[in-house]
PDB file of C-alpha atoms in Angstrom:
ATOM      1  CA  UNK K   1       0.000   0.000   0.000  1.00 46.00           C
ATOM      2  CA  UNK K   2       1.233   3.308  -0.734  1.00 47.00           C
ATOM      3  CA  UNK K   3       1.992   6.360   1.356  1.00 41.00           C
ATOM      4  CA  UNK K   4      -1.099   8.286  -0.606  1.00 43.00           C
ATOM      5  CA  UNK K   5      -3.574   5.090  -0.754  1.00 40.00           C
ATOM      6  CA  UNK K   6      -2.887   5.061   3.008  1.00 40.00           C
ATOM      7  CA  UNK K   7      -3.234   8.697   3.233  1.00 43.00           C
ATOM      8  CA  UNK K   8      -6.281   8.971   1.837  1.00 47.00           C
ATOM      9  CA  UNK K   9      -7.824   5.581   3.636  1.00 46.00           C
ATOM     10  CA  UNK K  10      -6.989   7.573   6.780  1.00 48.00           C
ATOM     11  CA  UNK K  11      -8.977  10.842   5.142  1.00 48.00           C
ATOM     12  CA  UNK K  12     -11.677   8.731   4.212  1.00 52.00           C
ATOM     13  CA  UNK K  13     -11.975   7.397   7.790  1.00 56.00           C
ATOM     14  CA  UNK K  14     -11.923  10.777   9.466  1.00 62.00           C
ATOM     15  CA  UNK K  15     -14.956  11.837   6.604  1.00 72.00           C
ATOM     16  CA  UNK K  16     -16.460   9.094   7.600  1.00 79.00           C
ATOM     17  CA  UNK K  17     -16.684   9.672  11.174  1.00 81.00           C
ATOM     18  CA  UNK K  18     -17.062  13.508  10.673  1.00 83.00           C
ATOM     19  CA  UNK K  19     -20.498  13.137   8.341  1.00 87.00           C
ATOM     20  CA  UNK K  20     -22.181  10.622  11.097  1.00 90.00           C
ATOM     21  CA  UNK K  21     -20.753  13.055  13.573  1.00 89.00           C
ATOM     22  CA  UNK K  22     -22.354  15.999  11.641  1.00 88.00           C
ATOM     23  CA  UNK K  23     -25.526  13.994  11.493  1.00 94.00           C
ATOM     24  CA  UNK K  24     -25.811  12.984  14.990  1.00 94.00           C
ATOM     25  CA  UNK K  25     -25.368  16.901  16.392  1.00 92.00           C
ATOM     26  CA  UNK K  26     -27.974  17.677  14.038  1.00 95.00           C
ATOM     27  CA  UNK K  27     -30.246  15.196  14.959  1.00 96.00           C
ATOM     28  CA  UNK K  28     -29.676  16.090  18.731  1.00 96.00           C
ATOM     29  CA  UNK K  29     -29.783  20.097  18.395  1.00 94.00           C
ATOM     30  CA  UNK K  30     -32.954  19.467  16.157  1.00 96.00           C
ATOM     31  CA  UNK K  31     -34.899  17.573  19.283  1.00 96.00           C
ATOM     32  CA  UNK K  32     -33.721  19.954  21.590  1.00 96.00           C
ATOM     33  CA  UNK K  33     -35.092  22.773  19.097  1.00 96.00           C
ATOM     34  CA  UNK K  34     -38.557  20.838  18.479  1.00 96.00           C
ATOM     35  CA  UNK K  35     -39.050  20.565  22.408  1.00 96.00           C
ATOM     36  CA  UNK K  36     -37.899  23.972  23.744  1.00 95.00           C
ATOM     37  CA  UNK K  37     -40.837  25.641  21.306  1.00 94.00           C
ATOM     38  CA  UNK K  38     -43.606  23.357  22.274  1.00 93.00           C
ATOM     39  CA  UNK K  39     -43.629  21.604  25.904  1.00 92.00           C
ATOM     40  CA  UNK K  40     -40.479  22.779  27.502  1.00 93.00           C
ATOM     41  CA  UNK K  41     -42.448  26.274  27.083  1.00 86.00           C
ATOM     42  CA  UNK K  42     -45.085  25.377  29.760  1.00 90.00           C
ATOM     43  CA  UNK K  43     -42.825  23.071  31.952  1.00 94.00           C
ATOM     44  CA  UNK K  44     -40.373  25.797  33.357  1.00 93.00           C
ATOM     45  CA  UNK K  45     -38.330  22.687  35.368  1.00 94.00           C
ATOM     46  CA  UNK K  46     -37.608  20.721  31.657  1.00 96.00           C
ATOM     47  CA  UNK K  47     -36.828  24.199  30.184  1.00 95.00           C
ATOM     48  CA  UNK K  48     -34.349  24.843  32.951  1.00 96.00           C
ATOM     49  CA  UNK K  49     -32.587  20.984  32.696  1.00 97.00           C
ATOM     50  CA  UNK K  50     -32.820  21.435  28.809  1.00 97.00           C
ATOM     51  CA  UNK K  51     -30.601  25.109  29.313  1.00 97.00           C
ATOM     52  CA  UNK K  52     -28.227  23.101  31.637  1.00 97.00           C
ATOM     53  CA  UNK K  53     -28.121  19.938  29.215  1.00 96.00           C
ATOM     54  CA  UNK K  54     -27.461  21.910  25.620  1.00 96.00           C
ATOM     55  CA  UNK K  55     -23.189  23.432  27.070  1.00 96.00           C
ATOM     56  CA  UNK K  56     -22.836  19.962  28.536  1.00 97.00           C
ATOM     57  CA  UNK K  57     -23.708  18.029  25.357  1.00 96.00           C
ATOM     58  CA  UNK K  58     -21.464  20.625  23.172  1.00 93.00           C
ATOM     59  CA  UNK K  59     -18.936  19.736  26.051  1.00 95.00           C
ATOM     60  CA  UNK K  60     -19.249  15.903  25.588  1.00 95.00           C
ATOM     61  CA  UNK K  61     -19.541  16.353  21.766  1.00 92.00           C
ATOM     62  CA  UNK K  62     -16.556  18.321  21.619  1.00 90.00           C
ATOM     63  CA  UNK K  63     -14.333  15.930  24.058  1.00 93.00           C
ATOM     64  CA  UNK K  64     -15.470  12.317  21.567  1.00 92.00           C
ATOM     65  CA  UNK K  65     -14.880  14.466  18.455  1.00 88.00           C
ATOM     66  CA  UNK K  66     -11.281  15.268  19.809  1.00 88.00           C
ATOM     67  CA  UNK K  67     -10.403  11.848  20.898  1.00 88.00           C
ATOM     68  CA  UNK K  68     -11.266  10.591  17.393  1.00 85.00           C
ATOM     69  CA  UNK K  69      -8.700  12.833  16.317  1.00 79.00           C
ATOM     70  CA  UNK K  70      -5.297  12.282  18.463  1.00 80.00           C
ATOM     71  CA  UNK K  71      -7.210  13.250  21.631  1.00 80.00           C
ATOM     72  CA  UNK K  72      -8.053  17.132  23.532  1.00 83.00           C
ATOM     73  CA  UNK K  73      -4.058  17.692  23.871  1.00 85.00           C
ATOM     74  CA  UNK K  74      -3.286  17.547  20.035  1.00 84.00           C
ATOM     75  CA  UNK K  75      -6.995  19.733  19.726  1.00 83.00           C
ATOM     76  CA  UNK K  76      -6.650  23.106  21.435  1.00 84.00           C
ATOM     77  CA  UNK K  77      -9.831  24.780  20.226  1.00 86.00           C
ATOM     78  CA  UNK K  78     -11.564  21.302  21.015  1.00 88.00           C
ATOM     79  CA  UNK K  79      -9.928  21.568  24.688  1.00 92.00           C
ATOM     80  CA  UNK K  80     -10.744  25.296  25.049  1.00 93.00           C
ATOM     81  CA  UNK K  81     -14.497  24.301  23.833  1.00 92.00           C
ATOM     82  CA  UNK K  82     -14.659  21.528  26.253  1.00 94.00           C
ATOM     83  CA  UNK K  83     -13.812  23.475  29.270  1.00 95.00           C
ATOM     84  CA  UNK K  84     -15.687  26.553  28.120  1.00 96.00           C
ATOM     85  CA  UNK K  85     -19.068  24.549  27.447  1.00 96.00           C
ATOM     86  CA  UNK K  86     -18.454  22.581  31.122  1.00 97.00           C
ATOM     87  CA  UNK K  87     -18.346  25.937  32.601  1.00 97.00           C
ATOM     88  CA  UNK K  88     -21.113  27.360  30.921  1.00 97.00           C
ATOM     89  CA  UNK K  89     -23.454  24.746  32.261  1.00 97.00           C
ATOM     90  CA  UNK K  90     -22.223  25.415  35.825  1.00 97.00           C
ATOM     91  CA  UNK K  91     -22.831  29.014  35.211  1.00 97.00           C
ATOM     92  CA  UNK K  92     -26.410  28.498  33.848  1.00 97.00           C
ATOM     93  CA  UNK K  93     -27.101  26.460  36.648  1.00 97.00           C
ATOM     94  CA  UNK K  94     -25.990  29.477  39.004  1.00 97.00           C
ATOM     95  CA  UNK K  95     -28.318  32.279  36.988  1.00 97.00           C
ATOM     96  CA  UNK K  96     -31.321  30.142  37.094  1.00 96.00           C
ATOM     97  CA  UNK K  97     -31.642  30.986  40.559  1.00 94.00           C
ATOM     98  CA  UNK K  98     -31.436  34.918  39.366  1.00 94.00           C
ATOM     99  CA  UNK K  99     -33.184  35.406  35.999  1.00 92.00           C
ATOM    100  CA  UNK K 100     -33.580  34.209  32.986  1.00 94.00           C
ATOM    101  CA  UNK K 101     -31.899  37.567  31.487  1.00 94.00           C
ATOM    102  CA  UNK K 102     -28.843  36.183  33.512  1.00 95.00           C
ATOM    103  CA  UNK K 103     -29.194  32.868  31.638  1.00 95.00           C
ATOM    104  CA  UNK K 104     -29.137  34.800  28.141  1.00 95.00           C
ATOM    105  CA  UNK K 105     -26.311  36.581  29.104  1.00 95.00           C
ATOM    106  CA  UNK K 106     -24.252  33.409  30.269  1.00 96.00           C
ATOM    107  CA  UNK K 107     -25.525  32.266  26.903  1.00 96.00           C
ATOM    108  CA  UNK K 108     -24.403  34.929  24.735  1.00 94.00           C
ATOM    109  CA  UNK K 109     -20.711  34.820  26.490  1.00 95.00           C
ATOM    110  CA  UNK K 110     -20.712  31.224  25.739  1.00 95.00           C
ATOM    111  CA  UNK K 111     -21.674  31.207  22.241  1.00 94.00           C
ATOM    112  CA  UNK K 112     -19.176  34.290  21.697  1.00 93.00           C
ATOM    113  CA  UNK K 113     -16.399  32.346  22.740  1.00 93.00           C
ATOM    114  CA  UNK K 114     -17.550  28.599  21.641  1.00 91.00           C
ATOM    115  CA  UNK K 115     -18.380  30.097  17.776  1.00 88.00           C
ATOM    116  CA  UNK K 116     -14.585  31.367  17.816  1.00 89.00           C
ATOM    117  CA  UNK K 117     -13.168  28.223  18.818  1.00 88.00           C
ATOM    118  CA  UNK K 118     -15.351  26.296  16.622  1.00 87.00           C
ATOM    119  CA  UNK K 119     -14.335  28.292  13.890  1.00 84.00           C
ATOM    120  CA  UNK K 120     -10.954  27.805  15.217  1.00 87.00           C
ATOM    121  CA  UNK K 121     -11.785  23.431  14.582  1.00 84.00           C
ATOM    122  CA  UNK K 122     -13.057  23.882  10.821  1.00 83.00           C
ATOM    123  CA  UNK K 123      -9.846  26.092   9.828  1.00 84.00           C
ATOM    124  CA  UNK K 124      -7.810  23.671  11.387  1.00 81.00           C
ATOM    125  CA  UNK K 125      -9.703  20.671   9.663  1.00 73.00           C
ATOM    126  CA  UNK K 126     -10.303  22.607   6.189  1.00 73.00           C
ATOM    127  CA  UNK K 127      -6.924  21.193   5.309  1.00 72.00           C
ATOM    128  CA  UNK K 128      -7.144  17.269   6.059  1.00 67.00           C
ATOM    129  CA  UNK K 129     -10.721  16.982   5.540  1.00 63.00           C
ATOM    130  CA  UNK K 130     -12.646  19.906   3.238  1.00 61.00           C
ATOM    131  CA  UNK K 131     -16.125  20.669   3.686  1.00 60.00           C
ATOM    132  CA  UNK K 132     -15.479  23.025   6.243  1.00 74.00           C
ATOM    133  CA  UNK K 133     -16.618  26.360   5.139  1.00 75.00           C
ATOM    134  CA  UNK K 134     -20.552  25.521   6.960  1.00 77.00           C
ATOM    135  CA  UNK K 135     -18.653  24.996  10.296  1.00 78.00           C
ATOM    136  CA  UNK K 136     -16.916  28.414   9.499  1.00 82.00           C
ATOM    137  CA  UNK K 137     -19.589  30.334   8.921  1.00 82.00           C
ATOM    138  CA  UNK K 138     -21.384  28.233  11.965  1.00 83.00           C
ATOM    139  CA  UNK K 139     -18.698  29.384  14.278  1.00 83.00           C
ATOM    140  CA  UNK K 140     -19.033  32.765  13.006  1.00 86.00           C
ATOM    141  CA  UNK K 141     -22.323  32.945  13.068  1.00 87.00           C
ATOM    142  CA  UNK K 142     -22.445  31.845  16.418  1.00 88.00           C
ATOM    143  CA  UNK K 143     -19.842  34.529  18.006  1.00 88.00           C
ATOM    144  CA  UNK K 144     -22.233  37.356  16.527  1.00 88.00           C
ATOM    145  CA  UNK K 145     -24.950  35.850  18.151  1.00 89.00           C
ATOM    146  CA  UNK K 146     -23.648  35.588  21.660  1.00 90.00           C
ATOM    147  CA  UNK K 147     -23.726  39.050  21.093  1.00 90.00           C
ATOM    148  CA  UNK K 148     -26.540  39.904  20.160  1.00 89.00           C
ATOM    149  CA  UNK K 149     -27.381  37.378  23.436  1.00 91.00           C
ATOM    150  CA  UNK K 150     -25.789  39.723  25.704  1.00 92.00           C
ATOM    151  CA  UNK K 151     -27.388  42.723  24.351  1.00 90.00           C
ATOM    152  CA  UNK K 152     -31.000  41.580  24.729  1.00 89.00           C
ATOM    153  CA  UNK K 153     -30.347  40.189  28.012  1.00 91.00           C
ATOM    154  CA  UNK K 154     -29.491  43.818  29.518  1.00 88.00           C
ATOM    155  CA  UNK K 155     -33.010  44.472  27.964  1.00 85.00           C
ATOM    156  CA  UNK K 156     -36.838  44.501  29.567  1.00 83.00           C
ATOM    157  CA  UNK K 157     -38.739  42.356  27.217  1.00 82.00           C
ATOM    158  CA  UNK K 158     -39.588  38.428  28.553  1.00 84.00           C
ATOM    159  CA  UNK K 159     -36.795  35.769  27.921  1.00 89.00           C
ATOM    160  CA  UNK K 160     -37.452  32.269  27.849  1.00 90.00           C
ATOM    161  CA  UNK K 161     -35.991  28.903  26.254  1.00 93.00           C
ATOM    162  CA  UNK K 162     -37.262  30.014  23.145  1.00 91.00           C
ATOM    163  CA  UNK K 163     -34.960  33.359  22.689  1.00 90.00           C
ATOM    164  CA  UNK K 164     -32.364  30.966  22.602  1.00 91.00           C
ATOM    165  CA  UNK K 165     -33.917  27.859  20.261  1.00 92.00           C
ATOM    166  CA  UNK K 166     -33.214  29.964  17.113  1.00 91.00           C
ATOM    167  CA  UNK K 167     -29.538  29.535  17.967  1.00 89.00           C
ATOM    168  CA  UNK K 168     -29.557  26.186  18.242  1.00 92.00           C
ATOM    169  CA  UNK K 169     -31.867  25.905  15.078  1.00 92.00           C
ATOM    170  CA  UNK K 170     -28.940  27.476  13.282  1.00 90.00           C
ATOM    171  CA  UNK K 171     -26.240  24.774  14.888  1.00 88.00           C
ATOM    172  CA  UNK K 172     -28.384  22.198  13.925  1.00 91.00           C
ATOM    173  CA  UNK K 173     -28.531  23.629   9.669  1.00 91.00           C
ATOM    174  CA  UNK K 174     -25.073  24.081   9.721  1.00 86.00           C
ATOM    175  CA  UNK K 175     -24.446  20.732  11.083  1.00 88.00           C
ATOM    176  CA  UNK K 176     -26.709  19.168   8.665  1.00 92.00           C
ATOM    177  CA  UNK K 177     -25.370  20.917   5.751  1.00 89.00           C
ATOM    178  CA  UNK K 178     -21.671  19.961   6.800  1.00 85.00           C
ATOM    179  CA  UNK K 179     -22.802  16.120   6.998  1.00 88.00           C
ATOM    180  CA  UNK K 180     -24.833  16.717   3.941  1.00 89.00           C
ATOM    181  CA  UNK K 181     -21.594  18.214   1.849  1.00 84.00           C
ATOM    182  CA  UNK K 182     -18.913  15.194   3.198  1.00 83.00           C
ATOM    183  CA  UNK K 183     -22.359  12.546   2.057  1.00 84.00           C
ATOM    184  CA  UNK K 184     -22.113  14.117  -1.382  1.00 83.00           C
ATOM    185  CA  UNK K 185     -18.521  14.219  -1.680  1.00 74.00           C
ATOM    186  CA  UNK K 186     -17.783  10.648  -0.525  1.00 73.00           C
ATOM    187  CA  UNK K 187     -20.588   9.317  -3.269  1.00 76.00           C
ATOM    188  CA  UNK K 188     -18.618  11.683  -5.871  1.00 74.00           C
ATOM    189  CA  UNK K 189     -15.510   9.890  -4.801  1.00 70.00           C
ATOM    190  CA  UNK K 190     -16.731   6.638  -5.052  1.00 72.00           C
ATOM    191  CA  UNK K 191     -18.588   7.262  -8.475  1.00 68.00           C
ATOM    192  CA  UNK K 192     -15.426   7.092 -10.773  1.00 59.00           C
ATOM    193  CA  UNK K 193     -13.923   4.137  -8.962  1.00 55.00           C
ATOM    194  CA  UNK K 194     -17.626   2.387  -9.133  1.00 49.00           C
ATOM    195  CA  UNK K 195     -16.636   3.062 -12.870  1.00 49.00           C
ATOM    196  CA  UNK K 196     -13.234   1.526 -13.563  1.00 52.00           C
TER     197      UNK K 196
END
């Protein structure tokens, strides 16, 4: 076996496990989505687990995705995410007891920083495994919210779980579209070797 046949078994592998990755976020952030707008609405107790649950699944997320590739040591922006998202839910946790203005605000900081480090993960990746330019614009995306986040949260109007769905609506697209682009390219890749 060559050095590029094994180079590109190994790309192949990490596609692989990126696109179900991809797909599996989605399909998580999606749920979470569906039930913040309809019962979590009128069951203030699920709404406040769900606002704890949603940094700590970005923190476990985060910490498998990293140990598929060389672990959180050889992944700074995966490490940084990790400990960010951990302390998010602590601090969420805390500002339930205060407001839910105090929740948006923990929220905004934390999507700030996470959508910088994310976008951190899909520069580094752009090189080994393409496809990356969704998680870009994800991370991106998701630093200008936080802001946005913090803003309203100094504001008067009401804040629930559903100011902060439509963020996690836009995680989920993003993550769909990135599995949806690595699907397409691995069935273009296979296409001319179905061929020969």
């Amino acid at each position: 076996m060559s050095a590029q046949t094994s180079g590109q078994g190994r790309a192949n592998s990490s596609n692989g496990w990126l696109k179900n990755y991809y797909y599996l976020r989605f399909a998580v952030s999606a749920a979470w989505v569906l039930a913040a707008f309809t019962v979590a609405k009128m069951v203030p107790p699920l709404a406040a687990a769900m606002l704890v649950a949603y940094p700590l699944w970005d923190a476990l997320a985060n910490y498998v995705d990293a140990q598929r590739s060389g672990g959180l040591g050889r992944n700074g922006s995966q490490l940084l995410n990790f400990v960010v998202s951990i302390v998010t839910a602590i601090a969420v946790a805390i500002a339930l007891g205060h407001s839910m203005n105090a929740v948006l605000a923990v929220y905004g900081v934390w999507a700030a920083v996470s959508g910088a480090f994310q976008l951190l993960t899909a520069v580094r990746r752009w090189k080994t495994n393409g496809a990356q330019w969704a998680m870009i614009l994800s991370g991106a995306q998701s630093a200008l919210a936080g802001l946005f986040f913090v803003k309203m949260a100094g504001g008067t109007e009401a804040i629930g779980i559903a100011n902060v769905a439509p963020y996690a609506a836009f995680g989920a697209f993003y993550f769909l579209v990135s599995a949806v682009w690595l699907s397409v390219g691995e069935i273009l890749r296979k296409s001319p070797q179905a061929a020969r």
